[in-house]
Short mmCIF file of C-alpha atoms in Angstrom, two decimals:
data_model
loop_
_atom_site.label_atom_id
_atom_site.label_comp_id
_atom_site.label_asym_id
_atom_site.label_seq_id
_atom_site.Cartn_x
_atom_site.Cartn_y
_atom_site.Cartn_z
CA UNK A 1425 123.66 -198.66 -18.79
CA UNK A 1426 120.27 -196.75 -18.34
CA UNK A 1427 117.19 -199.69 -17.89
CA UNK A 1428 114.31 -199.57 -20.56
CA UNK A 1429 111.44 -197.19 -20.28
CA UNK A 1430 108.43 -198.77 -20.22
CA UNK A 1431 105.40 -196.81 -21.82
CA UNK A 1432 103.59 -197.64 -18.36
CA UNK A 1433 106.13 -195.82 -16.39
CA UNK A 1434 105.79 -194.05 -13.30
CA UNK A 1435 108.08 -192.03 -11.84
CA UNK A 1436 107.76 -190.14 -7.82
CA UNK A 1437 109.82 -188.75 -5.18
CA UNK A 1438 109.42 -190.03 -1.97
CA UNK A 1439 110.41 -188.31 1.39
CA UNK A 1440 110.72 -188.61 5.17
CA UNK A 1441 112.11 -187.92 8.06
CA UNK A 1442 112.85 -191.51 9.22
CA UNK A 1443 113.30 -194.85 7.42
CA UNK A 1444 114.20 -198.30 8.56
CA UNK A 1445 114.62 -200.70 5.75
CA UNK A 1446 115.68 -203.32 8.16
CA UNK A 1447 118.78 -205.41 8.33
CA UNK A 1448 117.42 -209.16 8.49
CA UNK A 1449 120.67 -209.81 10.91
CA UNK A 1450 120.49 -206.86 13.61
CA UNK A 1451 116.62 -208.66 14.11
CA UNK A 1452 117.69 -211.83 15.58
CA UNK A 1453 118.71 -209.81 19.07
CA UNK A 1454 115.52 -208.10 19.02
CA UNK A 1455 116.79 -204.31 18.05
CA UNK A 1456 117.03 -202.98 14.40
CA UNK A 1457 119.19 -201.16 12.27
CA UNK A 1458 118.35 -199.66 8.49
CA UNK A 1459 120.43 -200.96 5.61
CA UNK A 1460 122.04 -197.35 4.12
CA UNK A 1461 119.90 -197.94 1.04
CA UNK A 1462 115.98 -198.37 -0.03
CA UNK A 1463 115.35 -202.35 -0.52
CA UNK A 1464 113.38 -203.61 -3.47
CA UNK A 1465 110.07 -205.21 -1.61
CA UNK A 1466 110.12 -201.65 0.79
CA UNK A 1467 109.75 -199.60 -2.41
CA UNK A 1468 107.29 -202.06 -4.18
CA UNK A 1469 105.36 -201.93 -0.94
CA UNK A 1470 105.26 -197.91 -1.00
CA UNK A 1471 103.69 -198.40 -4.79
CA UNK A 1472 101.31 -201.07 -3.14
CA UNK A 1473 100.29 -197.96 -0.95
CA UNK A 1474 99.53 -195.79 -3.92
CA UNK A 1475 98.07 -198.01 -6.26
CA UNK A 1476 97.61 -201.04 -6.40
CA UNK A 1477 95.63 -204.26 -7.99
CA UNK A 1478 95.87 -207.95 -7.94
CA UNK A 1479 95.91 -207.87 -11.86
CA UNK A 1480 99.08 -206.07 -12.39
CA UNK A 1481 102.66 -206.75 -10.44
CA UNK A 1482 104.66 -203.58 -10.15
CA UNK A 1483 108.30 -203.84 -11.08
CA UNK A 1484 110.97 -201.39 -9.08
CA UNK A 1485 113.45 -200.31 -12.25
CA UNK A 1486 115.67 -197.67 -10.03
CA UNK A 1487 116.11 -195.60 -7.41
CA UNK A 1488 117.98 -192.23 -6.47
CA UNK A 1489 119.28 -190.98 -3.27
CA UNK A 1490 118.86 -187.51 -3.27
CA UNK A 1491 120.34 -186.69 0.37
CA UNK A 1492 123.25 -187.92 2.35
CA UNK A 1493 123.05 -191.24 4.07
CA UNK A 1494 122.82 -190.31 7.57
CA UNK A 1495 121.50 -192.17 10.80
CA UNK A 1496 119.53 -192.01 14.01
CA UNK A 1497 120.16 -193.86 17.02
CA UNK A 1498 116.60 -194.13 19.07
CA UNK A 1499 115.89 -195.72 22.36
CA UNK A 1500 112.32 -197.77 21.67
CA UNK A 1501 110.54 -200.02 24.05
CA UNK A 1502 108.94 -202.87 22.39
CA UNK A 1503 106.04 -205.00 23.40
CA UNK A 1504 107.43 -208.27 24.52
CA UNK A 1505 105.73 -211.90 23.29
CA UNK A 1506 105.20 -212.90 26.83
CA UNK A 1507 103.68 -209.43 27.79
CA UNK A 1508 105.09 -205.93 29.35
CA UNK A 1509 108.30 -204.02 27.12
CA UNK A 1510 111.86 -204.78 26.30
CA UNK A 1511 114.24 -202.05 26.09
CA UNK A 1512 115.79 -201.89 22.53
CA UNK A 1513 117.79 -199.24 20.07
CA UNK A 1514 116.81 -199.00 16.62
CA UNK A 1515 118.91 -197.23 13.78
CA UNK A 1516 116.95 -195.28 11.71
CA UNK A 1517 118.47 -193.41 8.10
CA UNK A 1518 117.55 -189.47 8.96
CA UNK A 1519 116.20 -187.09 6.49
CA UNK A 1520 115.30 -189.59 3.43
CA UNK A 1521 114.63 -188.14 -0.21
CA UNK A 1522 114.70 -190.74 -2.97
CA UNK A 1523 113.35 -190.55 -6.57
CA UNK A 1524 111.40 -193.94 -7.54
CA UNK A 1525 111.05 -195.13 -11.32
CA UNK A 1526 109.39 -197.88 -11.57
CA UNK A 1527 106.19 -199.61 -14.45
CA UNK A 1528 103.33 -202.25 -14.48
CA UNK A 1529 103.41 -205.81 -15.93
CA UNK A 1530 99.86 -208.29 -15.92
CA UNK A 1531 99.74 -210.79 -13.13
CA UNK A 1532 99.64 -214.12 -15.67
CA UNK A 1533 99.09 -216.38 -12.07
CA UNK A 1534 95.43 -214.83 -12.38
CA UNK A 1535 93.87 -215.74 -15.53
CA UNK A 1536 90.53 -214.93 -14.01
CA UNK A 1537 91.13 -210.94 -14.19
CA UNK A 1538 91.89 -210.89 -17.43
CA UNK A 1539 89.10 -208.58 -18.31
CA UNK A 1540 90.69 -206.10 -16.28
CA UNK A 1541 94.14 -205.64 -18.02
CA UNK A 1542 93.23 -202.10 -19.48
CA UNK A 1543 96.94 -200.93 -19.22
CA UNK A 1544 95.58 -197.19 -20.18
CA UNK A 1545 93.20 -196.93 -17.38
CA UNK A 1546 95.77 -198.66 -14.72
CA UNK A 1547 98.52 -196.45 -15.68
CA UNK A 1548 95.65 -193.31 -15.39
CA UNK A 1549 94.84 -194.26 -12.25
CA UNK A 1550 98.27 -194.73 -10.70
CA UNK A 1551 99.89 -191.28 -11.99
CA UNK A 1552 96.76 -189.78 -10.62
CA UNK A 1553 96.97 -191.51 -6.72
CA UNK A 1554 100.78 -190.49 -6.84
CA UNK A 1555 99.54 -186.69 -7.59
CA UNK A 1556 97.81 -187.02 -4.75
CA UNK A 1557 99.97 -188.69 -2.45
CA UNK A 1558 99.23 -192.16 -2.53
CA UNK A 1559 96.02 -194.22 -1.66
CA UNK A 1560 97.13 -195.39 2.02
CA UNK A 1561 99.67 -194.21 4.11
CA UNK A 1562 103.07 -194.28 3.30
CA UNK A 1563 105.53 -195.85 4.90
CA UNK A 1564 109.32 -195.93 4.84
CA UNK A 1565 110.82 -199.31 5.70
CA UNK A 1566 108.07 -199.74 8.95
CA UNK A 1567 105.11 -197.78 10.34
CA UNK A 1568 106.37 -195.53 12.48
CA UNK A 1569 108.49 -193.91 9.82
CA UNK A 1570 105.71 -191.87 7.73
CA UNK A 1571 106.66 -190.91 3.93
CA UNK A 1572 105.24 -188.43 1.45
CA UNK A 1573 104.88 -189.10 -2.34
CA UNK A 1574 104.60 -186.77 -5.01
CA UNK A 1575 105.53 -186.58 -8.98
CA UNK A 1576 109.14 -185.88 -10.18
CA UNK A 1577 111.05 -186.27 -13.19
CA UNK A 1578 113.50 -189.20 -12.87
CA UNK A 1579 116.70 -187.56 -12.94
CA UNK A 1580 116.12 -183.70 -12.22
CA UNK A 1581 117.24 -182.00 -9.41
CA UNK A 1582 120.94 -182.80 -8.27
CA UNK A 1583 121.38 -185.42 -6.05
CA UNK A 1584 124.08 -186.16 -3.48
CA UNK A 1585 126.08 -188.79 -4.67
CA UNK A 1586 125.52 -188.07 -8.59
CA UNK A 1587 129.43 -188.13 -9.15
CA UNK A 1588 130.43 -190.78 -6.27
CA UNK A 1589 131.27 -193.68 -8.66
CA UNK A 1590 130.73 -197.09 -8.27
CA UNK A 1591 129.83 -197.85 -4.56
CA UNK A 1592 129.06 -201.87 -3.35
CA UNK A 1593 126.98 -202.81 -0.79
CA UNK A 1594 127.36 -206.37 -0.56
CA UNK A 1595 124.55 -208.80 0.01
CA UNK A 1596 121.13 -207.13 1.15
CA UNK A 1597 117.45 -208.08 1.30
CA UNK A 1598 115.78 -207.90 -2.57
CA UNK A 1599 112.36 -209.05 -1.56
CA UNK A 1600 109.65 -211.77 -0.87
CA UNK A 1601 108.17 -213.62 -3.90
CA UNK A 1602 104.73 -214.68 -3.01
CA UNK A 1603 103.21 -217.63 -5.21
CA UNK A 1604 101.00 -215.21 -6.80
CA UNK A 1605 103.71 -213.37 -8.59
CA UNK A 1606 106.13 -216.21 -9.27
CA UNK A 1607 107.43 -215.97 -12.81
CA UNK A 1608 110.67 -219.24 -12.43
CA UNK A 1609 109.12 -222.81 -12.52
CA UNK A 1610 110.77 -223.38 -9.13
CA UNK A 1611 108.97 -220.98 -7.46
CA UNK A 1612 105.74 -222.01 -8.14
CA UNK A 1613 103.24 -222.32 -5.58
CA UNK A 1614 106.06 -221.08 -2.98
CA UNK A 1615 107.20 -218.47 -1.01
CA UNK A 1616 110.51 -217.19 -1.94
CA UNK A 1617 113.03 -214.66 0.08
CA UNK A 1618 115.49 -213.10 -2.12
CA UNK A 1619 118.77 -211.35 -1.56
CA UNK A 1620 121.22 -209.56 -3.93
CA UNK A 1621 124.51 -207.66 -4.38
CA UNK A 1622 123.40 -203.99 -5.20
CA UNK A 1623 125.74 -201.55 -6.46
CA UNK A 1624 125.24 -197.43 -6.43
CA UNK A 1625 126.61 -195.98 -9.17
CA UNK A 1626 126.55 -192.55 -9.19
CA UNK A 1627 123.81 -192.16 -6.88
CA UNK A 1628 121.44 -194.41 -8.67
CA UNK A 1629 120.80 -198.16 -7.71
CA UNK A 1630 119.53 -200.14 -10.95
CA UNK A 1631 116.87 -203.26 -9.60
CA UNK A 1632 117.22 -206.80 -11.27
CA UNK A 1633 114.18 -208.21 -11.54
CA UNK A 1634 112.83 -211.11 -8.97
CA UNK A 1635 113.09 -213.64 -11.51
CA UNK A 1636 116.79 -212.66 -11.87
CA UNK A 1637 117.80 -213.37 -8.01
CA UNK A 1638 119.77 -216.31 -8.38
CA UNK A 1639 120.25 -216.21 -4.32
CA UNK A 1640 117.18 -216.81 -2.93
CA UNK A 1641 115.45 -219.90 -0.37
CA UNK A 1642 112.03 -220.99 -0.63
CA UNK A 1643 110.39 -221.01 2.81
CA UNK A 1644 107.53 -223.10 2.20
CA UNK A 1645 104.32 -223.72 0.19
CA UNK A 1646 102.21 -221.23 -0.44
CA UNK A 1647 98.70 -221.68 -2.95
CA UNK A 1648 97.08 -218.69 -4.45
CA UNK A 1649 94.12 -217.37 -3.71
CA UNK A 1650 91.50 -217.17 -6.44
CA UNK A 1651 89.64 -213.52 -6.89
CA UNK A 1652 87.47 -214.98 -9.20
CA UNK A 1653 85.02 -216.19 -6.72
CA UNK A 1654 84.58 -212.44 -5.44
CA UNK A 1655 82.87 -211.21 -8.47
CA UNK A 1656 80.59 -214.70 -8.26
CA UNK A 1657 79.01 -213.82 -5.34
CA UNK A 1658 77.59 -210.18 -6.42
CA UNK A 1659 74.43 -210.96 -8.58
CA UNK A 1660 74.25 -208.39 -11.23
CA UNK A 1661 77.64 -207.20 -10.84
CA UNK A 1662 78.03 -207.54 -14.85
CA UNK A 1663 74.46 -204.87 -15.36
CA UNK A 1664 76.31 -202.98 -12.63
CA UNK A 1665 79.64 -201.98 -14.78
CA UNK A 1666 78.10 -202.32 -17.78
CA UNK A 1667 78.99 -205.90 -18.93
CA UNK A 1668 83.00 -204.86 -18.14
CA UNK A 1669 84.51 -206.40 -14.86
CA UNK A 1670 87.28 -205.06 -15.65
CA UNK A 1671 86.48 -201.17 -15.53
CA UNK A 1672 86.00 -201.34 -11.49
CA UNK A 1673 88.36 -198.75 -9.90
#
């Protein structure tokens, strides 16, 4: 069943020629290899890199994979901790296409930008930075995999595995909720890895949302960091704006 579309909804296409959303248990050895699929905090963190505000908390609703999963065995030589390089092979996915649908809620941990939830302008602003390709670089999984953003219709174009089924993947990485975004009691003033059991179904991977990761650890406390204390220390800010925090791009 198709997720609700938000009236904040964005929706981009997202390419490169190299990803690595990284298996958390090919790391221990000290080489990498890509999970076959997109993760949930690698795609939020590509939205982070178009747009993005400590007042609003972008939610990941799906993902397509447009191209064959294929990989890319690479010879790298990482810096060691103690100095000099290693010798290590990293899997990369090769030739990456996805299509990214994803919308906007308010950040209720920060009561003191509430002046600047102006949904219009916020939802203006993003579909305009993914027009032009994002605000920072993009990146696909880690930084030496460089990605390119641009609009799309959620659902046009034919994809690869459009008529593949139902296709498991088992338990994978969701994400990393920070105390600033926790919506459960329990995670409160913590930080929070979560994993999940995605499924594919016909070529499209439908995100829970972090709240709904009942597998998850909490890896220690974690306060949040005020942003009201910014705007104290600009005198005049409010003549500045006009009297409206909240309008600051």
């Amino acid at each position: 069943m198709s997720k609700e579309i938000y009236r904040n909804t964005v929706e981009f296409a997202v390419r490169g020629r190299y990803a690595l959303f990284s298996d958390i248990l090919t790391r221990a050895g000290g080489e990498k290899s890509s999970y076959p699929i997109p993760t949930y905090e690698a795609l939020k963190g590509i939205l982070h890199s178009i747009y993005w505000k400590p007042t609003i908390v972008w939610i990941i609703d799906s993902v397509r994979i447009m191209n064959p999963i294929r990989t890319a065995r690479k010879g790298i030589r990482p810096i060691k901790y103690g100095g000099g390089n290693d010798l290590a092979y990293y899997t990369y996915l090769e030739d990456v296409y996805y299509q990214v649908r994803a919308h906007f809620e308010w950040n209720m941990n920060r009561p003191e930008l509430e002046k600047d939830r102006n949904e219009h302008k916020h939802h203006n602003i993003a579909k305009r930075m993914i027009e032009r390709g994002g605000r920072r670089d993009i990146f696909l999984g880690t930084r030496e995999c460089q990605g390119y953003v641009e609009p799309c219709r959620f659902g046009e174009i034919t994809g690869a595995y459009d008529n593949c089924g139902s296709i498991p993947y088992g338990l994978m990485y969701h994400g990393i909720t920070y105390a600033d975004e926790a919506v459960s009691n329990d995670d409160k003033d913590m930080l929070t890895v979560r994993l999940w059991n995605p499924v594919l179904e016909n070529g499209v991977i439908e995100f829970i949302r972090p709240e709904e990761c009942t597998l998850k650890r909490h890896i220690r406390k974690m306060p949040i960091k005020p942003f009201g204390e910014l705007y104290d220390n600009f005198t005049g800010l409010d003549e500045f704006v006009g009297g409206d925090i909240g309008e600051l791009d």
